[in-house]
């Protein structure tokens, strides 16, 4: 069936470096994609979203890139900080059916 | 605004017991959702609602029931709890034009 997956389960970066978290999706009908951050013991927190009619969207220190040709989504975090350490999920939405990937754990080393 | 509020935060149930997980939101969102998250896994949709009086099954609805009598409240009912229902449960709401707002979760253990 259709699924959302992540290329890497863990990512470790040095404080101040840029982080890139990748996500593959397989439902070509999905038209809305979201990145969430989940800190330990908390619910997922919205970071940034992008609709299928766009290929890039920027927020504060974060950028989401969407490549519909290869069904790939990425989250770029600039100047990664210790507070960015968390599990990051991508999610795809197709008409009320939002599916989440398993998540990537980002660890920021001081 | 309190956002999405879930109660209780923790609960231990014995096999066969029943309970209701409460969820309320004060953002006047029409859409509400229940997810479960197993350790090291992503979230799986149990049930969702597009408005008061309307509910639909998600990916993993078996063993659960929901109701939506008001815009604010979306309780999740577990009947005859089983160990497989040990998980963290998240309620969320949205306007469908923006990402979801999640509650802080209910950690349920069935023994």
mmCIF file of C-alpha atoms in Angstrom:
data_model
loop_
_atom_site.group_PDB
_atom_site.id
_atom_site.type_symbol
_atom_site.label_atom_id
_atom_site.label_comp_id
_atom_site.label_asym_id
_atom_site.label_seq_id
_atom_site.Cartn_x
_atom_site.Cartn_y
_atom_site.Cartn_z
ATOM 1 C CA UNK A 1 0.000 0.000 0.000
ATOM 2 C CA UNK A 2 0.933 3.657 0.015
ATOM 3 C CA UNK A 3 3.387 4.662 2.692
ATOM 4 C CA UNK A 4 5.596 7.401 3.940
ATOM 5 C CA UNK A 5 9.119 6.470 4.832
ATOM 6 C CA UNK A 6 12.337 8.062 5.946
ATOM 7 C CA UNK A 7 15.771 7.316 4.577
ATOM 8 C CA UNK A 8 17.645 7.473 7.883
ATOM 9 C CA UNK A 9 16.392 6.663 11.362
ATOM 10 C CA UNK A 10 19.069 8.783 13.125
ATOM 11 C CA UNK A 11 21.081 11.845 12.283
ATOM 12 C CA UNK A 12 23.847 13.372 14.355
ATOM 13 C CA UNK A 13 25.178 16.840 13.568
ATOM 14 C CA UNK A 14 27.526 19.339 15.122
ATOM 15 C CA UNK A 15 26.037 22.452 16.666
ATOM 16 C CA UNK A 16 26.048 25.236 14.093
ATOM 17 C CA UNK A 17 26.024 22.900 11.090
ATOM 18 C CA UNK A 18 23.099 22.568 8.732
ATOM 19 C CA UNK A 19 20.861 19.485 9.001
ATOM 20 C CA UNK A 20 18.999 17.756 6.205
ATOM 21 C CA UNK A 21 16.301 15.217 6.973
ATOM 22 C CA UNK A 22 14.860 13.264 4.067
ATOM 23 C CA UNK A 23 11.529 11.610 3.463
ATOM 24 C CA UNK A 24 10.136 9.496 0.639
ATOM 25 C CA UNK A 25 6.462 9.213 -0.113
ATOM 26 C CA UNK A 26 4.661 6.947 -2.519
ATOM 27 C CA UNK A 27 1.126 8.320 -2.822
ATOM 28 C CA UNK A 28 1.223 10.532 -5.878
ATOM 29 C CA UNK A 29 -2.261 11.835 -5.007
ATOM 30 C CA UNK A 30 -1.054 13.480 -1.783
ATOM 31 C CA UNK A 31 -1.317 17.234 -2.082
ATOM 32 C CA UNK A 32 -0.185 18.495 1.295
ATOM 33 C CA UNK A 33 2.958 17.687 3.250
ATOM 34 C CA UNK A 34 3.962 18.648 6.751
ATOM 35 C CA UNK A 35 7.038 18.359 8.914
ATOM 36 C CA UNK A 36 6.601 17.897 12.642
ATOM 37 C CA UNK A 37 9.048 17.988 15.526
ATOM 38 C CA UNK A 38 8.470 15.782 18.535
ATOM 39 C CA UNK A 39 10.447 16.263 21.721
ATOM 40 C CA UNK A 40 10.582 13.537 24.321
ATOM 41 C CA UNK A 41 7.283 13.158 26.196
ATOM 42 C CA UNK A 42 5.468 15.727 24.082
ATOM 43 C CA UNK A 43 3.083 15.740 21.184
ATOM 44 C CA UNK A 44 4.227 16.518 17.634
ATOM 45 C CA UNK A 45 4.681 20.201 16.918
ATOM 46 C CA UNK A 46 4.056 21.721 13.502
ATOM 47 C CA UNK A 47 7.224 23.072 11.865
ATOM 48 C CA UNK A 48 6.450 23.830 8.254
ATOM 49 C CA UNK A 49 4.170 22.672 5.477
ATOM 50 C CA UNK A 50 4.120 22.693 1.708
ATOM 51 C CA UNK A 51 1.452 22.073 -0.876
ATOM 52 C CA UNK A 52 1.984 20.082 -4.020
ATOM 53 C CA UNK A 53 1.877 23.164 -6.250
ATOM 54 C CA UNK A 54 5.120 24.380 -4.673
ATOM 55 C CA UNK A 55 8.646 22.967 -4.644
ATOM 56 C CA UNK A 56 10.166 25.050 -1.865
ATOM 57 C CA UNK A 57 9.019 26.874 1.200
ATOM 58 C CA UNK A 58 11.082 28.701 3.784
ATOM 59 C CA UNK A 59 10.460 29.458 7.409
ATOM 60 C CA UNK A 60 12.643 30.682 10.205
ATOM 61 C CA UNK A 61 15.851 28.593 9.911
ATOM 62 C CA UNK A 62 13.893 25.817 8.169
ATOM 63 C CA UNK A 63 13.295 25.059 4.513
ATOM 64 C CA UNK A 64 11.155 22.312 3.025
ATOM 65 C CA UNK A 65 11.844 21.039 -0.471
ATOM 66 C CA UNK A 66 9.393 18.959 -2.458
ATOM 67 C CA UNK A 67 10.399 16.961 -5.501
ATOM 68 C CA UNK A 68 7.262 15.458 -6.964
ATOM 69 C CA UNK A 69 9.125 13.760 -9.780
ATOM 70 C CA UNK A 70 10.885 11.396 -7.391
ATOM 71 C CA UNK A 71 8.356 11.745 -4.558
ATOM 72 C CA UNK A 72 10.864 13.138 -2.125
ATOM 73 C CA UNK A 73 10.535 15.629 0.677
ATOM 74 C CA UNK A 74 13.327 17.146 2.727
ATOM 75 C CA UNK A 75 13.645 19.393 5.742
ATOM 76 C CA UNK A 76 16.682 21.621 6.022
ATOM 77 C CA UNK A 77 17.553 23.208 9.347
ATOM 78 C CA UNK A 78 20.115 25.989 9.229
ATOM 79 C CA UNK A 79 22.640 26.529 12.034
ATOM 80 C CA UNK A 80 21.362 23.576 14.044
ATOM 81 C CA UNK A 81 21.060 24.240 17.758
ATOM 82 C CA UNK A 82 20.872 21.889 20.764
ATOM 83 C CA UNK A 83 17.180 22.756 21.068
ATOM 84 C CA UNK A 84 16.635 21.202 17.643
ATOM 85 C CA UNK A 85 17.367 17.737 19.051
ATOM 86 C CA UNK A 86 14.143 15.771 18.618
ATOM 87 C CA UNK A 87 12.421 13.257 16.379
ATOM 88 C CA UNK A 88 11.244 14.732 13.090
ATOM 89 C CA UNK A 89 8.304 13.302 11.187
ATOM 90 C CA UNK A 90 7.142 13.978 7.702
ATOM 91 C CA UNK A 91 3.476 13.482 6.943
ATOM 92 C CA UNK A 92 1.502 13.377 3.729
ATOM 93 C CA UNK A 93 -2.158 14.302 3.483
ATOM 94 C CA UNK A 94 -4.574 13.060 0.879
ATOM 95 C CA UNK A 95 -8.158 14.135 1.532
ATOM 96 C CA UNK A 96 -8.231 13.775 5.350
ATOM 97 C CA UNK A 97 -5.950 10.750 5.294
ATOM 98 C CA UNK A 98 -2.718 11.986 6.877
ATOM 99 C CA UNK A 99 0.002 9.361 7.073
ATOM 100 C CA UNK A 100 3.165 9.748 9.122
ATOM 101 C CA UNK A 101 6.588 8.248 8.623
ATOM 102 C CA UNK A 102 8.444 6.501 11.427
ATOM 103 C CA UNK A 103 10.585 9.555 12.172
ATOM 104 C CA UNK A 104 14.248 10.553 12.198
ATOM 105 C CA UNK A 105 15.982 11.253 15.474
ATOM 106 C CA UNK A 106 18.179 14.330 15.220
ATOM 107 C CA UNK A 107 20.950 14.665 17.797
ATOM 108 C CA UNK A 108 22.932 17.884 17.993
ATOM 109 C CA UNK A 109 26.448 17.571 19.409
ATOM 110 C CA UNK A 110 27.883 20.586 21.250
ATOM 111 C CA UNK B 1 -5.861 29.559 24.251
ATOM 112 C CA UNK B 2 -5.225 26.157 25.789
ATOM 113 C CA UNK B 3 -5.106 24.491 22.350
ATOM 114 C CA UNK B 4 -5.761 20.750 22.516
ATOM 115 C CA UNK B 5 -6.140 19.288 25.995
ATOM 116 C CA UNK B 6 -5.985 15.572 26.700
ATOM 117 C CA UNK B 7 -6.790 13.778 29.921
ATOM 118 C CA UNK B 8 -5.574 11.701 31.625
ATOM 119 C CA UNK B 9 -1.822 11.946 30.958
ATOM 120 C CA UNK B 10 -1.152 8.431 32.214
ATOM 121 C CA UNK B 11 -3.320 5.399 32.838
ATOM 122 C CA UNK B 12 -2.834 1.737 33.629
ATOM 123 C CA UNK B 13 -5.680 -0.590 32.688
ATOM 124 C CA UNK B 14 -6.208 -4.251 33.328
ATOM 125 C CA UNK B 15 -7.070 -6.504 30.414
ATOM 126 C CA UNK B 16 -10.790 -6.329 29.721
ATOM 127 C CA UNK B 17 -11.357 -2.978 31.403
ATOM 128 C CA UNK B 18 -12.793 -0.015 29.558
ATOM 129 C CA UNK B 19 -11.969 3.672 29.615
ATOM 130 C CA UNK B 20 -12.512 6.942 27.794
ATOM 131 C CA UNK B 21 -9.680 9.217 26.740
ATOM 132 C CA UNK B 22 -10.831 12.812 26.758
ATOM 133 C CA UNK B 23 -9.874 15.426 24.183
ATOM 134 C CA UNK B 24 -11.071 18.993 23.972
ATOM 135 C CA UNK B 25 -9.974 21.951 21.850
ATOM 136 C CA UNK B 26 -10.792 25.636 22.167
ATOM 137 C CA UNK B 27 -9.761 26.778 18.686
ATOM 138 C CA UNK B 28 -13.135 26.109 17.018
ATOM 139 C CA UNK B 29 -11.503 23.625 14.659
ATOM 140 C CA UNK B 30 -13.904 21.459 12.702
ATOM 141 C CA UNK B 31 -11.455 18.625 12.163
ATOM 142 C CA UNK B 32 -10.307 16.387 14.994
ATOM 143 C CA UNK B 33 -8.233 13.209 15.041
ATOM 144 C CA UNK B 34 -7.062 10.410 17.261
ATOM 145 C CA UNK B 35 -3.662 8.816 16.662
ATOM 146 C CA UNK B 36 -1.713 6.169 18.458
ATOM 147 C CA UNK B 37 2.069 6.054 18.574
ATOM 148 C CA UNK B 38 3.883 2.853 19.412
ATOM 149 C CA UNK B 39 7.524 3.015 20.602
ATOM 150 C CA UNK B 40 9.907 4.074 17.842
ATOM 151 C CA UNK B 41 7.085 4.343 15.353
ATOM 152 C CA UNK B 42 5.144 7.029 13.596
ATOM 153 C CA UNK B 43 1.556 7.939 14.306
ATOM 154 C CA UNK B 44 -1.316 5.821 13.067
ATOM 155 C CA UNK B 45 -4.774 7.287 12.599
ATOM 156 C CA UNK B 46 -7.503 5.613 14.651
ATOM 157 C CA UNK B 47 -10.546 7.810 13.976
ATOM 158 C CA UNK B 48 -11.212 11.285 12.728
ATOM 159 C CA UNK B 49 -14.100 13.739 12.580
ATOM 160 C CA UNK B 50 -14.805 16.525 10.108
ATOM 161 C CA UNK B 51 -17.406 18.152 12.324
ATOM 162 C CA UNK B 52 -19.898 17.626 15.108
ATOM 163 C CA UNK B 53 -21.952 14.500 14.510
ATOM 164 C CA UNK B 54 -19.588 13.089 11.863
ATOM 165 C CA UNK B 55 -16.905 10.487 12.492
ATOM 166 C CA UNK B 56 -14.920 8.157 10.253
ATOM 167 C CA UNK B 57 -12.535 5.265 10.695
ATOM 168 C CA UNK B 58 -8.847 5.724 10.138
ATOM 169 C CA UNK B 59 -6.118 3.165 9.604
ATOM 170 C CA UNK B 60 -6.437 1.244 12.907
ATOM 171 C CA UNK B 61 -9.996 1.617 14.310
ATOM 172 C CA UNK B 62 -10.534 -1.873 15.750
ATOM 173 C CA UNK B 63 -11.104 -1.908 19.506
ATOM 174 C CA UNK B 64 -11.984 1.797 19.652
ATOM 175 C CA UNK B 65 -15.031 4.006 19.359
ATOM 176 C CA UNK B 66 -15.496 7.753 19.146
ATOM 177 C CA UNK B 67 -18.256 10.316 19.301
ATOM 178 C CA UNK B 68 -18.406 13.989 18.373
ATOM 179 C CA UNK B 69 -21.431 15.630 19.949
ATOM 180 C CA UNK B 70 -19.821 19.087 20.064
ATOM 181 C CA UNK B 71 -17.166 20.937 18.076
ATOM 182 C CA UNK B 72 -14.917 21.083 21.134
ATOM 183 C CA UNK B 73 -14.908 17.477 22.345
ATOM 184 C CA UNK B 74 -13.788 14.246 20.713
ATOM 185 C CA UNK B 75 -13.555 11.412 23.260
ATOM 186 C CA UNK B 76 -11.995 8.058 22.398
ATOM 187 C CA UNK B 77 -13.503 4.968 24.009
ATOM 188 C CA UNK B 78 -11.613 1.732 24.577
ATOM 189 C CA UNK B 79 -13.785 -1.277 25.228
ATOM 190 C CA UNK B 80 -12.278 -4.503 26.568
ATOM 191 C CA UNK B 81 -8.699 -3.248 26.752
ATOM 192 C CA UNK B 82 -6.001 -5.545 25.342
ATOM 193 C CA UNK B 83 -2.187 -5.454 25.738
ATOM 194 C CA UNK B 84 -1.937 -4.524 22.038
ATOM 195 C CA UNK B 85 -3.558 -1.203 22.926
ATOM 196 C CA UNK B 86 -0.607 -0.203 25.088
ATOM 197 C CA UNK B 87 0.557 2.952 23.357
ATOM 198 C CA UNK B 88 0.681 6.726 23.526
ATOM 199 C CA UNK B 89 -2.492 8.324 22.225
ATOM 200 C CA UNK B 90 -2.535 11.757 20.653
ATOM 201 C CA UNK B 91 -5.516 13.879 19.836
ATOM 202 C CA UNK B 92 -5.197 16.615 17.223
ATOM 203 C CA UNK B 93 -7.324 19.263 15.596
ATOM 204 C CA UNK B 94 -7.031 21.340 12.445
ATOM 205 C CA UNK B 95 -8.791 23.758 10.133
ATOM 206 C CA UNK B 96 -7.689 21.755 7.077
ATOM 207 C CA UNK B 97 -5.790 24.750 5.717
ATOM 208 C CA UNK B 98 -2.952 24.466 8.201
ATOM 209 C CA UNK B 99 -1.010 21.772 10.044
ATOM 210 C CA UNK B 100 -2.475 19.922 12.938
ATOM 211 C CA UNK B 101 -2.296 21.045 16.569
ATOM 212 C CA UNK B 102 -1.581 18.090 18.835
ATOM 213 C CA UNK B 103 -2.310 17.497 22.483
ATOM 214 C CA UNK B 104 0.413 16.352 24.859
ATOM 215 C CA UNK B 105 -0.710 12.724 24.748
ATOM 216 C CA UNK B 106 -2.070 9.999 27.008
ATOM 217 C CA UNK B 107 0.291 7.171 27.870
ATOM 218 C CA UNK B 108 -1.770 3.995 28.289
ATOM 219 C CA UNK B 109 -0.505 0.678 29.587
ATOM 220 C CA UNK B 110 -2.688 -2.427 29.524
ATOM 221 C CA UNK B 111 -1.543 -5.213 31.859
#
